[in-house]
PDB file of C-alpha atoms in Angstrom:
ATOM      1  CA  MET H   1      94.595  93.418  83.849  1.00 47.00           C
ATOM      2  CA  THR H   2      92.213  95.113  85.868  1.00 47.00           C
ATOM      3  CA  THR H   3      88.802  95.617  84.570  1.00 48.00           C
ATOM      4  CA  PRO H   4      85.586  97.232  85.947  1.00 48.00           C
ATOM      5  CA  LYS H   5      83.362  94.696  87.857  1.00 46.00           C
ATOM      6  CA  ALA H   6      79.675  94.372  87.065  1.00 43.00           C
ATOM      7  CA  THR H   7      77.213  93.816  90.162  1.00 38.00           C
ATOM      8  CA  ARG H   8      74.976  90.703  89.624  1.00 38.00           C
ATOM      9  CA  GLY H   9      75.541  90.666  85.898  1.00 40.00           C
ATOM     10  CA  ARG H  10      74.862  94.465  85.358  1.00 41.00           C
ATOM     11  CA  PRO H  11      77.753  96.532  83.985  1.00 41.00           C
ATOM     12  CA  LEU H  12      78.947  99.511  85.899  1.00 39.00           C
ATOM     13  CA  ALA H  13      78.139 103.088  84.492  1.00 46.00           C
ATOM     14  CA  SER H  14      81.990 103.547  83.958  1.00 78.00           C
ATOM     15  CA  ASP H  15      82.059 100.614  81.744  1.00 79.00           C
ATOM     16  CA  GLN H  16      79.552 102.146  79.290  1.00 84.00           C
ATOM     17  CA  ASP H  17      81.579 105.492  79.672  1.00 89.00           C
ATOM     18  CA  THR H  18      84.886 104.205  78.759  1.00 92.00           C
ATOM     19  CA  ARG H  19      83.314 102.238  76.090  1.00 95.00           C
ATOM     20  CA  GLU H  20      82.021 105.482  74.590  1.00 95.00           C
ATOM     21  CA  LYS H  21      85.230 107.334  75.081  1.00 95.00           C
ATOM     22  CA  LEU H  22      87.032 104.201  72.985  1.00 96.00           C
ATOM     23  CA  LEU H  23      84.466 104.535  70.360  1.00 97.00           C
ATOM     24  CA  ASP H  24      84.643 108.446  70.088  1.00 96.00           C
ATOM     25  CA  THR H  25      88.764 108.183  70.148  1.00 97.00           C
ATOM     26  CA  ALA H  26      88.527 105.516  67.166  1.00 97.00           C
ATOM     27  CA  THR H  27      86.303 107.483  65.162  1.00 97.00           C
ATOM     28  CA  LEU H  28      88.120 110.674  65.568  1.00 96.00           C
ATOM     29  CA  LEU H  29      91.319 108.940  64.455  1.00 97.00           C
ATOM     30  CA  PHE H  30      89.810 107.102  61.682  1.00 96.00           C
ATOM     31  CA  SER H  31      88.795 110.523  60.270  1.00 94.00           C
ATOM     32  CA  SER H  32      92.334 112.234  60.885  1.00 92.00           C
ATOM     33  CA  GLN H  33      94.643 109.626  59.761  1.00 93.00           C
ATOM     34  CA  GLY H  34      92.702 106.780  58.172  1.00 94.00           C
ATOM     35  CA  ILE H  35      91.664 103.503  59.404  1.00 96.00           C
ATOM     36  CA  ALA H  36      94.605 101.665  58.007  1.00 94.00           C
ATOM     37  CA  ALA H  37      97.138 103.857  59.867  1.00 95.00           C
ATOM     38  CA  THR H  38      95.197 103.569  63.407  1.00 97.00           C
ATOM     39  CA  THR H  39      95.980 100.821  65.489  1.00 96.00           C
ATOM     40  CA  VAL H  40      94.564  99.389  68.769  1.00 97.00           C
ATOM     41  CA  ALA H  41      97.406 100.448  70.539  1.00 97.00           C
ATOM     42  CA  ALA H  42      97.113 104.232  69.003  1.00 97.00           C
ATOM     43  CA  VAL H  43      93.381 104.392  70.051  1.00 97.00           C
ATOM     44  CA  ALA H  44      94.476 103.113  73.731  1.00 96.00           C
ATOM     45  CA  ARG H  45      97.232 105.852  73.706  1.00 96.00           C
ATOM     46  CA  GLN H  46      94.945 108.335  72.775  1.00 96.00           C
ATOM     47  CA  ALA H  47      92.295 107.468  74.889  1.00 95.00           C
ATOM     48  CA  GLY H  48      94.612 107.254  77.823  1.00 94.00           C
ATOM     49  CA  VAL H  49      94.093 103.510  78.662  1.00 94.00           C
ATOM     50  CA  THR H  50      96.113 100.079  77.999  1.00 94.00           C
ATOM     51  CA  ALA H  51      95.567  98.245  74.631  1.00 95.00           C
ATOM     52  CA  ALA H  52      94.325  95.566  76.923  1.00 94.00           C
ATOM     53  CA  MET H  53      91.655  97.582  78.119  1.00 94.00           C
ATOM     54  CA  VAL H  54      90.590  98.396  74.562  1.00 95.00           C
ATOM     55  CA  HIS H  55      90.535  94.486  74.014  1.00 95.00           C
ATOM     56  CA  TYR H  56      88.286  94.123  77.155  1.00 94.00           C
ATOM     57  CA  TYR H  57      85.434  96.058  75.243  1.00 95.00           C
ATOM     58  CA  PHE H  58      86.319  95.018  71.521  1.00 96.00           C
ATOM     59  CA  LYS H  59      87.766  91.474  71.031  1.00 94.00           C
ATOM     60  CA  ASN H  60      89.715  92.771  68.236  1.00 95.00           C
ATOM     61  CA  ARG H  61      90.244  95.537  65.678  1.00 95.00           C
ATOM     62  CA  ASP H  62      87.591  94.549  63.413  1.00 96.00           C
ATOM     63  CA  GLN H  63      85.018  94.614  66.096  1.00 96.00           C
ATOM     64  CA  LEU H  64      86.090  97.956  66.640  1.00 97.00           C
ATOM     65  CA  ILE H  65      85.688  98.852  63.371  1.00 97.00           C
ATOM     66  CA  GLU H  66      82.136  97.494  63.137  1.00 96.00           C
ATOM     67  CA  ALA H  67      81.309  98.951  66.547  1.00 97.00           C
ATOM     68  CA  VAL H  68      82.404 102.590  65.139  1.00 97.00           C
ATOM     69  CA  VAL H  69      80.193 102.105  61.922  1.00 96.00           C
ATOM     70  CA  ASP H  70      77.243 100.723  63.797  1.00 95.00           C
ATOM     71  CA  GLU H  71      77.263 103.261  66.637  1.00 95.00           C
ATOM     72  CA  ARG H  72      78.668 106.506  64.941  1.00 95.00           C
ATOM     73  CA  VAL H  73      78.425 106.345  61.325  1.00 94.00           C
ATOM     74  CA  SER H  74      74.976 104.480  61.050  1.00 94.00           C
ATOM     75  CA  LEU H  75      73.684 107.507  62.956  1.00 94.00           C
ATOM     76  CA  PHE H  76      74.698 109.883  60.124  1.00 95.00           C
ATOM     77  CA  ILE H  77      73.141 107.399  57.557  1.00 94.00           C
ATOM     78  CA  HIS H  78      69.569 107.252  59.492  1.00 94.00           C
ATOM     79  CA  SER H  79      69.738 110.967  60.015  1.00 95.00           C
ATOM     80  CA  ILE H  80      69.651 111.600  56.518  1.00 95.00           C
ATOM     81  CA  TRP H  81      67.382 108.671  55.089  1.00 95.00           C
ATOM     82  CA  ASP H  82      64.762 108.390  58.061  1.00 95.00           C
ATOM     83  CA  PRO H  83      62.744 111.209  57.454  1.00 95.00           C
ATOM     84  CA  ILE H  84      62.029 110.288  53.968  1.00 94.00           C
ATOM     85  CA  THR H  85      58.524 109.129  53.173  1.00 90.00           C
ATOM     86  CA  GLY H  86      58.466 109.307  49.565  1.00 85.00           C
ATOM     87  CA  ASP H  87      55.602 111.607  49.462  1.00 88.00           C
ATOM     88  CA  GLU H  88      57.196 114.872  49.661  1.00 90.00           C
ATOM     89  CA  PRO H  89      57.684 116.948  46.626  1.00 92.00           C
ATOM     90  CA  PRO H  90      61.106 115.933  45.027  1.00 92.00           C
ATOM     91  CA  GLN H  91      62.859 119.383  45.480  1.00 92.00           C
ATOM     92  CA  GLN H  92      61.769 119.448  49.219  1.00 93.00           C
ATOM     93  CA  MET H  93      63.112 115.827  49.415  1.00 93.00           C
ATOM     94  CA  ILE H  94      66.505 116.926  48.143  1.00 93.00           C
ATOM     95  CA  LEU H  95      66.805 120.037  49.578  1.00 94.00           C
ATOM     96  CA  GLY H  96      65.844 118.287  53.212  1.00 95.00           C
ATOM     97  CA  ILE H  97      68.748 116.070  52.604  1.00 95.00           C
ATOM     98  CA  VAL H  98      71.348 118.967  52.108  1.00 94.00           C
ATOM     99  CA  ASP H  99      70.019 120.484  55.188  1.00 94.00           C
ATOM    100  CA  ARG H 100      70.363 117.299  57.461  1.00 95.00           C
ATOM    101  CA  MET H 101      73.849 116.326  55.841  1.00 94.00           C
ATOM    102  CA  ILE H 102      74.825 119.770  56.998  1.00 93.00           C
ATOM    103  CA  SER H 103      73.147 119.930  60.276  1.00 93.00           C
ATOM    104  CA  SER H 104      74.483 116.204  61.143  1.00 94.00           C
ATOM    105  CA  THR H 105      77.824 117.130  60.379  1.00 92.00           C
ATOM    106  CA  GLU H 106      77.546 119.986  63.027  1.00 90.00           C
ATOM    107  CA  LYS H 107      77.128 117.039  65.649  1.00 91.00           C
ATOM    108  CA  MET H 108      79.580 114.777  63.898  1.00 94.00           C
ATOM    109  CA  PRO H 109      82.400 116.889  62.529  1.00 91.00           C
ATOM    110  CA  TRP H 110      84.395 113.780  61.772  1.00 94.00           C
ATOM    111  CA  MET H 111      82.095 112.590  59.214  1.00 95.00           C
ATOM    112  CA  PRO H 112      83.016 114.683  55.863  1.00 93.00           C
ATOM    113  CA  ALA H 113      86.550 113.313  56.204  1.00 92.00           C
ATOM    114  CA  LEU H 114      85.841 109.989  57.148  1.00 94.00           C
ATOM    115  CA  TRP H 115      83.678 109.613  54.414  1.00 93.00           C
ATOM    116  CA  VAL H 116      86.493 110.991  51.803  1.00 91.00           C
ATOM    117  CA  ARG H 117      89.135 108.621  53.425  1.00 91.00           C
ATOM    118  CA  GLU H 118      87.181 105.564  53.953  1.00 94.00           C
ATOM    119  CA  VAL H 119      84.260 105.519  51.404  1.00 91.00           C
ATOM    120  CA  LEU H 120      84.987 107.525  48.511  1.00 88.00           C
ATOM    121  CA  SER H 121      88.817 106.687  48.212  1.00 85.00           C
ATOM    122  CA  ASP H 122      89.784 103.342  46.472  1.00 85.00           C
ATOM    123  CA  GLY H 123      90.637 101.054  49.163  1.00 85.00           C
ATOM    124  CA  GLY H 124      88.500 102.843  51.880  1.00 89.00           C
ATOM    125  CA  GLN H 125      87.845 100.305  54.460  1.00 92.00           C
ATOM    126  CA  LEU H 126      84.371 101.555  55.099  1.00 93.00           C
ATOM    127  CA  ARG H 127      82.874 101.418  51.531  1.00 90.00           C
ATOM    128  CA  GLU H 128      81.499  97.726  51.810  1.00 90.00           C
ATOM    129  CA  ARG H 129      80.221  98.237  55.216  1.00 91.00           C
ATOM    130  CA  MET H 130      78.532 101.688  54.395  1.00 88.00           C
ATOM    131  CA  VAL H 131      76.766  99.870  51.463  1.00 86.00           C
ATOM    132  CA  GLN H 132      75.494  97.163  53.745  1.00 90.00           C
ATOM    133  CA  ARG H 133      73.669  99.929  55.875  1.00 91.00           C
ATOM    134  CA  VAL H 134      72.406 102.196  53.395  1.00 90.00           C
ATOM    135  CA  PRO H 135      68.530 101.759  53.398  1.00 93.00           C
ATOM    136  CA  LEU H 136      67.788 100.716  49.881  1.00 92.00           C
ATOM    137  CA  ASP H 137      64.230 101.202  50.181  1.00 94.00           C
ATOM    138  CA  LYS H 138      64.478 104.667  50.909  1.00 94.00           C
ATOM    139  CA  VAL H 139      67.086 105.245  48.107  1.00 92.00           C
ATOM    140  CA  ALA H 140      64.311 103.424  45.701  1.00 93.00           C
ATOM    141  CA  LEU H 141      61.625 105.843  47.109  1.00 93.00           C
ATOM    142  CA  PHE H 142      64.064 108.838  46.494  1.00 94.00           C
ATOM    143  CA  ALA H 143      64.696 107.853  42.719  1.00 93.00           C
ATOM    144  CA  GLU H 144      61.131 107.085  42.205  1.00 94.00           C
ATOM    145  CA  SER H 145      60.089 110.438  43.434  1.00 93.00           C
ATOM    146  CA  ILE H 146      62.487 112.414  41.109  1.00 93.00           C
ATOM    147  CA  ALA H 147      61.137 110.351  38.317  1.00 94.00           C
ATOM    148  CA  ARG H 148      57.703 111.337  39.222  1.00 93.00           C
ATOM    149  CA  GLY H 149      58.751 114.787  39.307  1.00 92.00           C
ATOM    150  CA  GLN H 150      60.185 114.416  35.921  1.00 93.00           C
ATOM    151  CA  GLN H 151      56.858 112.797  34.448  1.00 94.00           C
ATOM    152  CA  ALA H 152      54.788 115.766  35.774  1.00 92.00           C
ATOM    153  CA  GLY H 153      57.167 118.411  34.242  1.00 92.00           C
ATOM    154  CA  HIS H 154      58.684 119.632  37.541  1.00 90.00           C
ATOM    155  CA  ILE H 155      62.142 118.471  37.324  1.00 93.00           C
ATOM    156  CA  ASN H 156      64.598 118.566  34.621  1.00 93.00           C
ATOM    157  CA  PRO H 157      63.892 115.697  32.335  1.00 93.00           C
ATOM    158  CA  ALA H 158      67.890 115.466  31.270  1.00 93.00           C
ATOM    159  CA  LEU H 159      68.687 114.382  34.854  1.00 93.00           C
ATOM    160  CA  GLU H 160      69.271 110.860  35.824  1.00 95.00           C
ATOM    161  CA  PRO H 161      67.192 110.212  38.974  1.00 93.00           C
ATOM    162  CA  ASN H 162      69.798 107.622  40.198  1.00 92.00           C
ATOM    163  CA  LEU H 163      72.636 109.909  39.911  1.00 93.00           C
ATOM    164  CA  ILE H 164      71.287 112.985  41.833  1.00 93.00           C
ATOM    165  CA  PHE H 165      71.808 111.707  45.564  1.00 91.00           C
ATOM    166  CA  ILE H 166      75.425 111.005  44.399  1.00 91.00           C
ATOM    167  CA  SER H 167      75.437 114.821  43.305  1.00 93.00           C
ATOM    168  CA  VAL H 168      73.999 115.963  46.553  1.00 93.00           C
ATOM    169  CA  ILE H 169      76.515 113.901  48.392  1.00 92.00           C
ATOM    170  CA  GLY H 170      79.405 115.645  46.172  1.00 91.00           C
ATOM    171  CA  LEU H 171      78.122 119.178  46.484  1.00 92.00           C
ATOM    172  CA  THR H 172      77.733 118.883  50.250  1.00 91.00           C
ATOM    173  CA  MET H 173      80.310 116.403  51.791  1.00 91.00           C
ATOM    174  CA  LEU H 174      83.374 117.434  49.643  1.00 88.00           C
ATOM    175  CA  PRO H 175      83.407 121.190  50.516  1.00 85.00           C
ATOM    176  CA  LEU H 176      82.936 120.144  54.294  1.00 86.00           C
ATOM    177  CA  ALA H 177      85.858 117.873  54.223  1.00 86.00           C
ATOM    178  CA  MET H 178      87.972 120.420  52.282  1.00 79.00           C
ATOM    179  CA  ALA H 179      87.042 123.062  54.987  1.00 73.00           C
ATOM    180  CA  ARG H 180      88.179 121.114  57.665  1.00 65.00           C
ATOM    181  CA  THR H 181      91.517 120.017  55.881  1.00 64.00           C
ATOM    182  CA  LEU H 182      92.166 123.635  54.785  1.00 62.00           C
ATOM    183  CA  ARG H 183      91.201 125.406  57.798  1.00 60.00           C
ATOM    184  CA  ASP H 184      94.955 125.432  59.089  1.00 56.00           C
ATOM    185  CA  LYS H 185      96.699 124.878  55.930  1.00 59.00           C
ATOM    186  CA  PRO H 186      95.164 126.882  53.051  1.00 53.00           C
ATOM    187  CA  LEU H 187      96.911 126.313  49.614  1.00 56.00           C
ATOM    188  CA  LEU H 188      95.272 129.615  48.152  1.00 55.00           C
ATOM    189  CA  PRO H 189      93.758 132.786  49.802  1.00 60.00           C
ATOM    190  CA  ILE H 190      90.367 131.710  48.390  1.00 58.00           C
ATOM    191  CA  MET H 191      90.705 128.210  49.984  1.00 57.00           C
ATOM    192  CA  LYS H 192      90.991 129.879  53.435  1.00 58.00           C
ATOM    193  CA  LYS H 193      87.627 131.644  52.538  1.00 61.00           C
ATOM    194  CA  VAL H 194      86.121 128.274  51.911  1.00 58.00           C
ATOM    195  CA  ALA H 195      87.555 126.832  55.209  1.00 57.00           C
ATOM    196  CA  LEU H 196      86.117 129.693  57.126  1.00 60.00           C
ATOM    197  CA  MET H 197      82.964 129.950  55.323  1.00 64.00           C
ATOM    198  CA  ASP H 198      79.592 129.743  57.449  1.00 74.00           C
ATOM    199  CA  LYS H 199      77.939 126.634  56.906  1.00 79.00           C
ATOM    200  CA  SER H 200      74.533 128.620  56.409  1.00 84.00           C
ATOM    201  CA  ILE H 201      76.156 130.227  53.266  1.00 84.00           C
ATOM    202  CA  LEU H 202      77.308 126.644  51.869  1.00 85.00           C
ATOM    203  CA  ALA H 203      73.846 125.473  52.175  1.00 89.00           C
ATOM    204  CA  ARG H 204      72.394 128.435  50.278  1.00 89.00           C
ATOM    205  CA  HIS H 205      75.188 127.979  47.707  1.00 90.00           C
ATOM    206  CA  ILE H 206      74.255 124.188  47.529  1.00 91.00           C
ATOM    207  CA  LYS H 207      70.579 124.746  47.343  1.00 92.00           C
ATOM    208  CA  SER H 208      70.859 127.465  44.677  1.00 92.00           C
ATOM    209  CA  LEU H 209      72.647 125.037  42.171  1.00 91.00           C
ATOM    210  CA  LEU H 210      70.362 122.356  42.948  1.00 92.00           C
ATOM    211  CA  ILE H 211      67.204 124.457  42.443  1.00 90.00           C
ATOM    212  CA  HIS H 212      68.347 125.924  39.271  1.00 90.00           C
ATOM    213  CA  GLY H 213      69.559 122.554  38.096  1.00 90.00           C
ATOM    214  CA  LEU H 214      66.471 120.720  38.916  1.00 89.00           C
ATOM    215  CA  ALA H 215      64.034 123.084  37.369  1.00 88.00           C
ATOM    216  CA  SER H 216      62.266 121.677  34.338  1.00 78.00           C
ATOM    217  CA  THR H 217      63.080 123.492  31.071  1.00 66.00           C
ATOM    218  CA  HIS H 218      59.726 122.848  29.647  1.00 51.00           C
ATOM    219  CA  ALA H 219      58.314 126.311  30.433  1.00 41.00           C
ATOM    220  CA  ASP H 220      61.151 127.766  28.047  1.00 43.00           C
ATOM    221  CA  GLU H 221      60.505 125.020  25.200  1.00 42.00           C
TER     222      GLU H 221
END
């Protein structure tokens, strides 16, 4: 196999370009058809290179999967959690997560489908890898902020702080994944409307559900 040569130990620019293309290709294939169904040969074919070229950049399939998680999926995780300090009001924190999830999927449109296929589903090959990369300190800050809001009477006391983020993920990622799946093959007319819905409408819908669900009922008691 002929591979790009480095000059005095420094990789050529085309080396990095090719590697990025392979990562992008693998990420899209993992999202559209699943990791189990995606071989190194399929990635090579889609990228227009040989399987040997893929192995030049990634020693094996597992290394390719790890690179996708570290250099693509982890970007999504960091975009959601990095801004959280624990000092912001709980509702602001939660609504900020919704905004960041939706805006991040504009840049990473493959993420919702990949999340459903490989994280949510039984047997998903990214579940354990994702768990290992979740910033547990930020998750703890999130739950603590919700609990403080409940104690102060600002957040519905019937809610479980540790389940709220899971609810936010479901409200946000599932409709985004469905929209992509149903865009070309709507099962019902209403599904076509959902598939073509502007993301600003989805954000407004999710925030309205959350705001009313989070609201404390103390004032009415």
